[in-house]
Coordinates of C-alpha atoms in Angstrom, one line a residue:
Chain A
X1 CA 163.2 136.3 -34.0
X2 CA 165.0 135.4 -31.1
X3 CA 167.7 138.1 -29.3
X4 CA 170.8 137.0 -28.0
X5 CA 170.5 138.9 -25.2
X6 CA 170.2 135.7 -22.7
X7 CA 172.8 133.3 -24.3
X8 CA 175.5 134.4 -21.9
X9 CA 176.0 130.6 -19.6
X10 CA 175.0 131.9 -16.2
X11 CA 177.4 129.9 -13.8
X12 CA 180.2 130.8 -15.8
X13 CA 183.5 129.2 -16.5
X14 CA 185.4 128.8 -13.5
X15 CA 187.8 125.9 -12.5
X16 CA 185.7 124.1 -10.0
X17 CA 181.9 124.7 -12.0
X18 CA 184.3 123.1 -15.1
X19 CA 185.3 120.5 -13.0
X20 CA 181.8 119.6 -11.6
X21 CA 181.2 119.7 -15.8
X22 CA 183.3 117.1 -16.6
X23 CA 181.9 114.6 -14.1
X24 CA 179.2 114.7 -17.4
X25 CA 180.2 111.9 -19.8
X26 CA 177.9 110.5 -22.7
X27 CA 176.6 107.2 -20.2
X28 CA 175.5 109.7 -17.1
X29 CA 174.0 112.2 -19.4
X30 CA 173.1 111.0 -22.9
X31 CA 171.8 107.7 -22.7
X32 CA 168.6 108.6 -24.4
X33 CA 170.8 109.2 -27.5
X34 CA 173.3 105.9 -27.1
X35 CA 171.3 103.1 -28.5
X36 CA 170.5 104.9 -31.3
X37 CA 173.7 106.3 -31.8
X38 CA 175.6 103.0 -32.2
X39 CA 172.9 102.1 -34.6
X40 CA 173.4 104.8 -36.7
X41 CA 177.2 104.2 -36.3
X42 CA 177.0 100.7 -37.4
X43 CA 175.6 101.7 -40.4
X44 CA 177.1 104.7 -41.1
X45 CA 180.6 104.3 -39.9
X46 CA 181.6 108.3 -40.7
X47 CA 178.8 110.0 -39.4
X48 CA 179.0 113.5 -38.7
X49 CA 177.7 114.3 -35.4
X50 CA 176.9 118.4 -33.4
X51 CA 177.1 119.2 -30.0
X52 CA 176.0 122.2 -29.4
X53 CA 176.7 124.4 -26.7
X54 CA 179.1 122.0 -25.6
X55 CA 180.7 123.6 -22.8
X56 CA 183.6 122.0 -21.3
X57 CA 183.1 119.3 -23.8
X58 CA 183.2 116.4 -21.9
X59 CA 180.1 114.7 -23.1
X60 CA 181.0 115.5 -26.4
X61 CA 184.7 114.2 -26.0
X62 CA 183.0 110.8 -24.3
X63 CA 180.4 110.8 -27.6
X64 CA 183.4 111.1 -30.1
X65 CA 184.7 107.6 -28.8
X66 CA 181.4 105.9 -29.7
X67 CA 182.5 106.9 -33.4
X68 CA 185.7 105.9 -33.8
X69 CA 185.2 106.6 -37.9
X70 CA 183.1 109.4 -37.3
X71 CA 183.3 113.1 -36.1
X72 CA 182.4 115.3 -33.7
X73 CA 182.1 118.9 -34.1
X74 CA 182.0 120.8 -30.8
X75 CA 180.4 124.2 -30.6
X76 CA 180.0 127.0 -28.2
X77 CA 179.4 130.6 -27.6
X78 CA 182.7 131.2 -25.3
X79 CA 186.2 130.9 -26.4
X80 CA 187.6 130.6 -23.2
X81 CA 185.4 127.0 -22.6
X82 CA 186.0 125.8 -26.7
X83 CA 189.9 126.2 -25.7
X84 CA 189.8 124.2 -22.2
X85 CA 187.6 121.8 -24.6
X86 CA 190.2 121.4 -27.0
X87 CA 192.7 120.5 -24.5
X88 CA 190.4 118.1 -22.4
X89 CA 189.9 116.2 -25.0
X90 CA 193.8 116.0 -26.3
X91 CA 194.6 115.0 -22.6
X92 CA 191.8 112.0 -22.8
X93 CA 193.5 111.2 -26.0
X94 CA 190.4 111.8 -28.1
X95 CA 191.6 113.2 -31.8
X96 CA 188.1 112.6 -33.5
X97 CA 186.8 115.9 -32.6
X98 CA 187.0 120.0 -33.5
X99 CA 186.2 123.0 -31.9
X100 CA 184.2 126.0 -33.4
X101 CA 182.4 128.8 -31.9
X102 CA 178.9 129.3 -32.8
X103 CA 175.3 130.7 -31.9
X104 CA 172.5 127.8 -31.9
X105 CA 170.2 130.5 -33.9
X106 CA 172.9 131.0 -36.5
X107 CA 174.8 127.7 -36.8
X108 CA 177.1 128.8 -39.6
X109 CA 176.7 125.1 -41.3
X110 CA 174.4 124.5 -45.0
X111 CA 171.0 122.4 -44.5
X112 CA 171.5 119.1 -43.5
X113 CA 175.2 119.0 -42.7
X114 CA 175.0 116.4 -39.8
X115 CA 173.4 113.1 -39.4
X116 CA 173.0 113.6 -35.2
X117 CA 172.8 117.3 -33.4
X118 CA 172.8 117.1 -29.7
X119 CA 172.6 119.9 -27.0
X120 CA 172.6 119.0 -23.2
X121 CA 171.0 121.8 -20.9
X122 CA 171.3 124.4 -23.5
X123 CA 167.5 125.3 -24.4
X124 CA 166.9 125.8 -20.3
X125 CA 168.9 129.0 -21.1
X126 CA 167.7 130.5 -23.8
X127 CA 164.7 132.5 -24.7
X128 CA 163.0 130.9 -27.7
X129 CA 164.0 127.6 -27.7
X130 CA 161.8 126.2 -30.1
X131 CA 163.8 128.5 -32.5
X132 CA 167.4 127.1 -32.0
X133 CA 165.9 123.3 -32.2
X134 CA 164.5 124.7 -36.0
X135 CA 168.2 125.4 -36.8
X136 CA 169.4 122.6 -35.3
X137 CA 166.6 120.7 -36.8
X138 CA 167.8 122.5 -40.1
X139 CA 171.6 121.3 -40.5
X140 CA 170.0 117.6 -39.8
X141 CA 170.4 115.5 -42.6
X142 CA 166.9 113.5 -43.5
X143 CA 166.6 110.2 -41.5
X144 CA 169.3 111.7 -38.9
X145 CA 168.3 112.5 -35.7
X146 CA 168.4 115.6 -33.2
X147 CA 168.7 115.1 -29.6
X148 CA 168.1 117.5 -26.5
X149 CA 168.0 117.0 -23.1
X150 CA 167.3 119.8 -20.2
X151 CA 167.5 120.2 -16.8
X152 CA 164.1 120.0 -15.0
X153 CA 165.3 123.0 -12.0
X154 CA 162.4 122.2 -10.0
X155 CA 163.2 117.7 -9.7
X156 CA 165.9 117.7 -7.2
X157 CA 165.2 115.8 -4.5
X158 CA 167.6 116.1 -1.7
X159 CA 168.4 113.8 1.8
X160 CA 168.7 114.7 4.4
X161 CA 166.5 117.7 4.1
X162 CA 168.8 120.4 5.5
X163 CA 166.9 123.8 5.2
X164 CA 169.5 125.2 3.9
X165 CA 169.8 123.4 0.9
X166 CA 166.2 123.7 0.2
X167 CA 167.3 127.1 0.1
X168 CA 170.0 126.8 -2.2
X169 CA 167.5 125.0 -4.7
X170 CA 165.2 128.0 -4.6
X171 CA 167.9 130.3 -5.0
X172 CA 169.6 128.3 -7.9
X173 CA 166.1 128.1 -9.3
X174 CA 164.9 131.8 -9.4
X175 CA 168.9 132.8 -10.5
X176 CA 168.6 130.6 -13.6
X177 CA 165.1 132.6 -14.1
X178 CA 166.8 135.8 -13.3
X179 CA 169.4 134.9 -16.1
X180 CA 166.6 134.5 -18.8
X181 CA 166.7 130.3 -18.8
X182 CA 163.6 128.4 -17.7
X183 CA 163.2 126.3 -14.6
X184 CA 161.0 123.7 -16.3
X185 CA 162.7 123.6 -19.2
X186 CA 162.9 119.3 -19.1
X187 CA 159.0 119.2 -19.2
X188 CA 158.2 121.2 -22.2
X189 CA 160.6 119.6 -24.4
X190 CA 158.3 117.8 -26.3
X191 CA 156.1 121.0 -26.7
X192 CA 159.0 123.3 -27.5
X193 CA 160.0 120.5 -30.2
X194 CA 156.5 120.1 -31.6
X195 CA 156.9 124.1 -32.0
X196 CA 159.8 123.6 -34.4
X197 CA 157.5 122.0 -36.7
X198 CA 158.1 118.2 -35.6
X199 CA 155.4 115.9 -36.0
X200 CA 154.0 114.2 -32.3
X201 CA 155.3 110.8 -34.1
X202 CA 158.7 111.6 -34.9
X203 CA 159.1 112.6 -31.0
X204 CA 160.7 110.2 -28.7
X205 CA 160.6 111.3 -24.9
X206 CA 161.8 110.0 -21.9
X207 CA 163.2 111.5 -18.5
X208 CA 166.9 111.0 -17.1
X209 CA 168.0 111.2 -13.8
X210 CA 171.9 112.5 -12.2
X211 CA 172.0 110.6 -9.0
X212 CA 174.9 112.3 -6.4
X213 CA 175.1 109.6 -3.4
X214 CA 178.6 107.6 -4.0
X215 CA 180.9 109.9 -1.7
X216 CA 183.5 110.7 -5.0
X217 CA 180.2 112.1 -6.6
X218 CA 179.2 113.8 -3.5
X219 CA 182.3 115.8 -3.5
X220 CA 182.4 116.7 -7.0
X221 CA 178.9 118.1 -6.6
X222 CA 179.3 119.8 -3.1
X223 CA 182.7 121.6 -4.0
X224 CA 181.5 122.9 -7.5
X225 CA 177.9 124.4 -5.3
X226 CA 180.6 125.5 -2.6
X227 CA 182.6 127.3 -4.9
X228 CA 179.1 129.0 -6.5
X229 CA 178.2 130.2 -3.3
X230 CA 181.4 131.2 -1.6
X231 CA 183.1 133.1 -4.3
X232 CA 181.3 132.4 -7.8
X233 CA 178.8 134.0 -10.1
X234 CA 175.3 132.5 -7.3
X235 CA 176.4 134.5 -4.5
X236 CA 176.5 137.6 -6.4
X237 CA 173.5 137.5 -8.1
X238 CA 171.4 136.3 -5.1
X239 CA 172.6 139.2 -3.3
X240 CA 171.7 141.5 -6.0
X241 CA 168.4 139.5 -6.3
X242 CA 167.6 140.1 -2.5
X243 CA 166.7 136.2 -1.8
X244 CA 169.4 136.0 0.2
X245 CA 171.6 137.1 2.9
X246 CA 175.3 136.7 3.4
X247 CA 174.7 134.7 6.5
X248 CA 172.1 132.4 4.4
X249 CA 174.8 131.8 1.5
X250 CA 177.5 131.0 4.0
X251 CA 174.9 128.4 6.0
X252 CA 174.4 126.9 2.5
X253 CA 178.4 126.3 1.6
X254 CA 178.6 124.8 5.1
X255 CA 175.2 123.1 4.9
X256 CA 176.6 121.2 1.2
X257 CA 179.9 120.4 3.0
X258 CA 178.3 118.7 5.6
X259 CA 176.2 117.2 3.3
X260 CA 179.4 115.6 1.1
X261 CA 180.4 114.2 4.0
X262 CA 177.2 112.3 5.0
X263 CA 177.0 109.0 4.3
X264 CA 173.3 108.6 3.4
X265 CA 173.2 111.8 1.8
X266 CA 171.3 112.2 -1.9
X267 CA 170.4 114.1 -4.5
X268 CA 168.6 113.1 -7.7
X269 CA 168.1 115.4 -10.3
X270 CA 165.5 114.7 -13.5
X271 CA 165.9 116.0 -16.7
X272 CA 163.7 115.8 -19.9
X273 CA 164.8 114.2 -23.5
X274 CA 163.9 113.9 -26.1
X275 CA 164.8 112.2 -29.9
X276 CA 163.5 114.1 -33.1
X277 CA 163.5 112.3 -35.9
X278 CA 164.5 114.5 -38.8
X279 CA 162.0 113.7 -41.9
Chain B
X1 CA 159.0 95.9 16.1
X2 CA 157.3 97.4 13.0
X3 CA 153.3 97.0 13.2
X4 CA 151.2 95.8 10.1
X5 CA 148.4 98.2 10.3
X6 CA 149.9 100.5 7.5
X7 CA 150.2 97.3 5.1
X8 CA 147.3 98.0 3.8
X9 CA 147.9 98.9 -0.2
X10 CA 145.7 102.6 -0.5
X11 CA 145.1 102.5 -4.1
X12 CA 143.1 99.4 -4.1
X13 CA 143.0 96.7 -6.7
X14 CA 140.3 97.7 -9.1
X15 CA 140.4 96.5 -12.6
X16 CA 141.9 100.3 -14.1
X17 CA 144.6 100.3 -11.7
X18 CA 145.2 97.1 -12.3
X19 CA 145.7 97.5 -15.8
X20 CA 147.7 101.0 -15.0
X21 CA 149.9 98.4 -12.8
X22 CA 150.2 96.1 -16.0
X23 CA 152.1 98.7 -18.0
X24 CA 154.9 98.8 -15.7
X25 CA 157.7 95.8 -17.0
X26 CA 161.0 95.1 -15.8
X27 CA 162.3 97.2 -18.9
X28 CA 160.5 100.6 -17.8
X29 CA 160.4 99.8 -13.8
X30 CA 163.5 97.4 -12.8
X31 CA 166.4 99.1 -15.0
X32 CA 168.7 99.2 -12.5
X33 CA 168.5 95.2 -11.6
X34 CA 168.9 94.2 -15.3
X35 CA 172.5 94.0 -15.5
X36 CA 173.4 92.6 -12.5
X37 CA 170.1 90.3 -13.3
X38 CA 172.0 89.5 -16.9
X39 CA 174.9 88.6 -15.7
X40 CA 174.1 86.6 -12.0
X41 CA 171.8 84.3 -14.9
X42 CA 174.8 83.9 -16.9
X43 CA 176.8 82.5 -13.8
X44 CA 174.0 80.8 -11.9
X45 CA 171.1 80.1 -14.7
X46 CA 168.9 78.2 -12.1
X47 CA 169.0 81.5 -9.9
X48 CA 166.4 82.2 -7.5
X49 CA 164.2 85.9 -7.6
X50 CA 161.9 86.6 -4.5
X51 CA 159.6 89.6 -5.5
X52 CA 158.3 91.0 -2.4
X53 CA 154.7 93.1 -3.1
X54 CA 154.0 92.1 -6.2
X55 CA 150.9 93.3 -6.9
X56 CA 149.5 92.5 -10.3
X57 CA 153.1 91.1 -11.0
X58 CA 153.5 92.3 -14.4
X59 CA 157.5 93.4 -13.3
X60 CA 157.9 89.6 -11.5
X61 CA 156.7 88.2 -14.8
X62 CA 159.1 90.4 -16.9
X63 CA 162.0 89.4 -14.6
X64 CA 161.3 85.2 -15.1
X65 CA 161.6 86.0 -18.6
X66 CA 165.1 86.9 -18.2
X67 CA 166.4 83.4 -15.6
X68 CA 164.0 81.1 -18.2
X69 CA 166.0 78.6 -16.1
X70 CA 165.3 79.9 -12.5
X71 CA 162.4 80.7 -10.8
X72 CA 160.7 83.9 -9.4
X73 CA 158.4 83.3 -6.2
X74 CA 155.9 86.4 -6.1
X75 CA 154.5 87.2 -3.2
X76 CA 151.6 89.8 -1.7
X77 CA 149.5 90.4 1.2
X78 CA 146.1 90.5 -1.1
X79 CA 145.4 87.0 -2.8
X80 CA 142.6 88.5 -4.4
X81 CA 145.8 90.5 -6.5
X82 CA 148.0 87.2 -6.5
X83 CA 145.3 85.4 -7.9
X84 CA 145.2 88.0 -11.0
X85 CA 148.6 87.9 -11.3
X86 CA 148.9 84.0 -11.6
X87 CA 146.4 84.6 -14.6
X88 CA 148.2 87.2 -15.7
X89 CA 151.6 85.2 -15.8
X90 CA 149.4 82.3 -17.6
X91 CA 147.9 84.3 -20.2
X92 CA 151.7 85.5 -21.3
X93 CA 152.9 82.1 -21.4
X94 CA 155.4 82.7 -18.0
X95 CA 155.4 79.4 -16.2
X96 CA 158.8 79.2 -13.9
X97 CA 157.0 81.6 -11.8
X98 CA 154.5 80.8 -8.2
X99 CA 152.5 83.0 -6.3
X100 CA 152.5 83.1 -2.6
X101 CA 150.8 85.1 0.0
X102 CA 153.6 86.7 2.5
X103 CA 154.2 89.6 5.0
X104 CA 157.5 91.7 4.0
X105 CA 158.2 91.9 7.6
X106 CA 157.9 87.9 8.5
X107 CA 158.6 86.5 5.0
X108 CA 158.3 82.6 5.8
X109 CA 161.7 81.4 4.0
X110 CA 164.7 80.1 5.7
X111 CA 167.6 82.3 6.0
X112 CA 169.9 82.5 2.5
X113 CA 167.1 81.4 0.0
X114 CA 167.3 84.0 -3.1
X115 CA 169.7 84.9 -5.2
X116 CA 167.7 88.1 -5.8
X117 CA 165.5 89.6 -3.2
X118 CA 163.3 92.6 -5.4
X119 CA 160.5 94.9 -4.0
X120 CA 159.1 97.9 -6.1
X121 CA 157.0 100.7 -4.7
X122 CA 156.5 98.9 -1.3
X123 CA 158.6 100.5 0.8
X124 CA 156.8 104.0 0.6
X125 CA 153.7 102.2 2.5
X126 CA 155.3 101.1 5.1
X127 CA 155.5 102.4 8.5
X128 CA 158.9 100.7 9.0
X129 CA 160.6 100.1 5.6
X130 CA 164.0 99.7 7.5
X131 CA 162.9 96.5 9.3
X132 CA 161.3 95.2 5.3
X133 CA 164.9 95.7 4.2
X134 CA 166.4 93.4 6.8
X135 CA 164.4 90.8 6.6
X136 CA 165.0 90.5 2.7
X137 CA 168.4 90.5 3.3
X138 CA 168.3 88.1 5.5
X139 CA 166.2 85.8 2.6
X140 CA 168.9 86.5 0.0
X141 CA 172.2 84.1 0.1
X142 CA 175.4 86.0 0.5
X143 CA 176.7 87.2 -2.8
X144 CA 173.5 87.8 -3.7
X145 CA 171.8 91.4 -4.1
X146 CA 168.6 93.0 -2.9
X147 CA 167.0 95.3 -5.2
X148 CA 164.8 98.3 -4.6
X149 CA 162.7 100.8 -5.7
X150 CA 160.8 103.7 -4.5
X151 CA 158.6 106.3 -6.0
X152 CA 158.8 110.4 -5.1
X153 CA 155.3 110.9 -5.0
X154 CA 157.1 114.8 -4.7
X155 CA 159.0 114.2 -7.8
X156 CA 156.2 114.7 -10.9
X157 CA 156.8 117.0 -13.5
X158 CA 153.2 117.8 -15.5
X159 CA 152.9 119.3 -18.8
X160 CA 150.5 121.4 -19.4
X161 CA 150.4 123.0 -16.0
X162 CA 146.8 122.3 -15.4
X163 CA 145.8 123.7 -12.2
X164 CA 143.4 120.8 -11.5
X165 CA 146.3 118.1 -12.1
X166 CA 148.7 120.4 -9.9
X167 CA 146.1 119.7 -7.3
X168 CA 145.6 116.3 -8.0
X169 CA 149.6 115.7 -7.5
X170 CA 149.1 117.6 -3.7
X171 CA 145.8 115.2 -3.2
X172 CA 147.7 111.8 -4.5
X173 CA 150.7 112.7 -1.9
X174 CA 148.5 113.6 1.0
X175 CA 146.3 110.5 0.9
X176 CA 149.5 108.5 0.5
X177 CA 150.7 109.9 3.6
X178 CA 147.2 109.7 5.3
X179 CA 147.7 105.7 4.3
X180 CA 150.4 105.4 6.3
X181 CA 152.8 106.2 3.6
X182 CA 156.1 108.5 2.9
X183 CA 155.8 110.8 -0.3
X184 CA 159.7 111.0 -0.3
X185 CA 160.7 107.8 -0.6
X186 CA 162.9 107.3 -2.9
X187 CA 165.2 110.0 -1.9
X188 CA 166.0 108.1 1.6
X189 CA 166.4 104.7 0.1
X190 CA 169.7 104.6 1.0
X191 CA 169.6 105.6 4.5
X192 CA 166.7 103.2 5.0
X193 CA 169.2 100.6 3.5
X194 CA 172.4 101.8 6.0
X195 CA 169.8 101.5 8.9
X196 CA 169.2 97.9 7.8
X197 CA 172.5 97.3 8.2
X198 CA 174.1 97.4 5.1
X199 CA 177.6 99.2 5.1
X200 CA 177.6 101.9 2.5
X201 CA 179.9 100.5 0.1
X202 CA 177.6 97.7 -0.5
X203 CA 175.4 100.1 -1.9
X204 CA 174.9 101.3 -5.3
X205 CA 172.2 104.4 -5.8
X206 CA 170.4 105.7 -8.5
X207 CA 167.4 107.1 -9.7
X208 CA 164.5 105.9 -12.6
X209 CA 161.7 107.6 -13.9
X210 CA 158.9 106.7 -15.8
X211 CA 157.8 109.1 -18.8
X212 CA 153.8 109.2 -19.5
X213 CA 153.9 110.8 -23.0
X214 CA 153.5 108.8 -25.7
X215 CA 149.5 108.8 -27.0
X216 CA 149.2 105.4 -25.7
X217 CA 150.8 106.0 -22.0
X218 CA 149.1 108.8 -22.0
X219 CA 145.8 107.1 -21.9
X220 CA 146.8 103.8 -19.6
X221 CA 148.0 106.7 -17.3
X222 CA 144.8 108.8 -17.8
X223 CA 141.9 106.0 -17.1
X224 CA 143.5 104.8 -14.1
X225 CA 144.0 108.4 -12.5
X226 CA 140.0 109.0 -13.7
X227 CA 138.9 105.9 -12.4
X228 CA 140.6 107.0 -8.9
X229 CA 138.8 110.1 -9.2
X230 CA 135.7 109.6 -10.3
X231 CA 135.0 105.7 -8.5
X232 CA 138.1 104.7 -7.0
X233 CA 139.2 104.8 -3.3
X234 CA 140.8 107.9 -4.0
X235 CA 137.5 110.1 -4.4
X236 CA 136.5 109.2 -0.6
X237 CA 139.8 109.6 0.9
X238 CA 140.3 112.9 -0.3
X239 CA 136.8 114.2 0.7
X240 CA 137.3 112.3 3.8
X241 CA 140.3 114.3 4.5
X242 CA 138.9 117.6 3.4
X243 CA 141.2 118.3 0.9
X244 CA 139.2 118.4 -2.1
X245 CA 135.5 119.1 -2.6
X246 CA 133.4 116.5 -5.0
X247 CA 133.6 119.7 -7.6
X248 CA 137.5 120.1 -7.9
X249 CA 137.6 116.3 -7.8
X250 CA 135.6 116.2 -11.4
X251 CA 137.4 119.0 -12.5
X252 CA 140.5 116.9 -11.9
X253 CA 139.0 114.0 -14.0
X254 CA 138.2 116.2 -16.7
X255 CA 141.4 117.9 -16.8
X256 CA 143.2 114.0 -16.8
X257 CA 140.8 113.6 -20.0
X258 CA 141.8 116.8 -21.6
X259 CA 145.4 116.3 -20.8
X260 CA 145.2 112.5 -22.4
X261 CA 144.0 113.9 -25.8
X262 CA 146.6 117.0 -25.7
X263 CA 149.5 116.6 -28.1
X264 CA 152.4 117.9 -25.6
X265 CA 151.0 116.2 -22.3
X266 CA 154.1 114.8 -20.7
X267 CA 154.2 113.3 -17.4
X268 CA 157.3 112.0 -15.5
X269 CA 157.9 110.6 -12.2
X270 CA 161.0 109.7 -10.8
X271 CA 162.2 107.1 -8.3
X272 CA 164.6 106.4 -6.3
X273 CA 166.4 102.8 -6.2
X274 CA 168.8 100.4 -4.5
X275 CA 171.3 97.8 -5.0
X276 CA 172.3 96.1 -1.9
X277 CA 174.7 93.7 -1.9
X278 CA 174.5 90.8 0.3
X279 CA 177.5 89.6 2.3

């Protein structure tokens, strides 16, 4: 049985890593799960629809409007992000959706409760995976769906290749490690899914990207990494890690502004996907 | 002035790869034109798509399917390859579509003659992909868009972690470079882009990937990547450039065969592409 020991969300829940957060809507970070969602909508006007681990709730907020008829039901493990959830989504004028807190090995819902249960970059942090996609699996309804997506730590490919942001990679890398998560988490879906006891032919995967290059998207990234390193959760723990120094962590900030302010500056990051059909 | 010595495509044009080549379509390997594709047709249905490199021209024959009344002009440096491709196009019924051999950097068209100016996974073999870039503009009218894409040979994400296919990643991305070729690509798309001239907000960024998991992918992906190994051009180069022995380069094979019949295998590979508007 899985602990719970590694469910705490590493970067935490400041302003700026929220903000970064809600620069995450449904079309930049759950397209594997649009088509079919509007199919399913089509035909099932009120469908019931998890997001798990929802975080600032933006995704799920953007989700919500693709069912007009439908609703959303918003979980996470912190309070303090359900309640800035609630009121992002009253100030985007979304009223389809609820709030509850809950653990992805518990979910406190009967057996096949919703037709679609989604969770973006959730697995990466846990440490039995496979377990909390057999619950979520679980409180699927038969010919609903489950949908996952996860960070692949390792894709990020980065221009112009300023040494210290190949630094701040690593370090991001090994601190998500440190924190219990996995930093080829997108890879493995398939595998971790088949471990939940889904057949190879009710598995649809596929990779997504987040491309950071327009300069708005540029600044959102660089000032949410900024913030990490200059006073957030990263510089800690890479201090406490020992892989790096003060002077490193401060090239890094400076190395990201520099890099916002670049015109031909990139960064593409991959993650994994993956539709389960529930049987 | 850009020399043509590095225009030379490395992987050669052997039957396996060419059929490896086949799978890719405008749906899995020209995403990011489709829309503006759609709706240029629906304004100008007699619209006119140069697709530079073509190779097999399995993408240019996707794309005519989309302007039924325009026409694509495909063009290569092989005609050996053009001539496969104009059977290709034949045996799937494509007909507004001709085949013409032609240099990227010396394309013999007047100024202004496309409406959509396309290259996929030709830059990354070029010594100067810059110079490629402004000659296509110059080729597409203004108002019309140039459309690029660009593998990062850096960017694969293997599962299982095979040793022997870890190796064969660092051997694939070596010998491209020994070609003549960049294995980061797609990640300085747009700065190859800005360098041709264009001015930044004329460009659009993204990233695509291509997932090898599926049963089927898997074993398209898997024969061409043995056929490298255990025939192809690939098996000399790398011995050539000492960085595999004839022993890890079976072992590779073998592992590719293994990895083709395991249940989990996933491979993805992302790219970086390019809309550049023409003015």
């Amino acid at each position: 049985m899985a602990t719970t020991e590694h469910n705490e969300y590493g970067p935490g829940y400041r302003a700026t890593q929220v903000k970064h957060h809600e620069w995450r809507t449904a079309e930049n970070s759950a397209g594997h799960l649009l088509p079919r969602l509007k199919s399913m909508a089509k035909e099932t006007p009120q469908l019931k629809l998890l997001d798990v681990g929802a975080g600032s709730g933006t995704i799920s907020a953007s989700l919500a409007r693709y069912i007009p008829d439908g609703q959303v039901l918003a979980t996470d493990l912190s309070d303090e992000i359900l309640d800035r959830a609630g009121k992002y989504a009253e100030s985007v004028g979304v009223k389809n959706i609820k709030f509850q807190k809950a653990n992805v090995y518990e979910l406190p819902f009967p057996d096949s409760t919703f037709d679609i249960t989604h969770a973006h970059q959730v697995l990466c942090h846990l440490d039995a995976p496979s377990d909390a996609i057999r619950e979520m699996l679980r409180v699927t309804k038969p010919g609903g769906v489950v949908a996952l997506r996860e960070s692949e730590m390792r894709m990020w490919c980065i221009w112009p290749e300023l040494p210290p942001l190949l630094q701040f990679h690593n370090v991001a890398a090994k601190t998500l490690v440190a924190n219990g998560g996995q930093d080829n988490g997108g890879r493995q879906l398939v595998s971790w899914t088949l471990k939940a006891g889904v057949a190879r032919d009710d598995i649809t995967a596929s990779f997504g990207t987040w491309c950071y290059s327009a300069p708005d998207d540029r600044r959102v990234w660089a000032s949410a990494m900024i913030e990490r390193l200059r006073d957030g959760q990263m510089r800690g723990k890479a201090i406490e890690l020992g892989i790096a120094t003060e002077q490193e962590i401060d090239d890094m900030a400076n190395a990201w502004d520099e890099w916002s302010k670049t015109d031909d500056a990139t960064l593409g990051i991959m993650n994994g996907e993956v539709l389960a059909d529930k049987k």
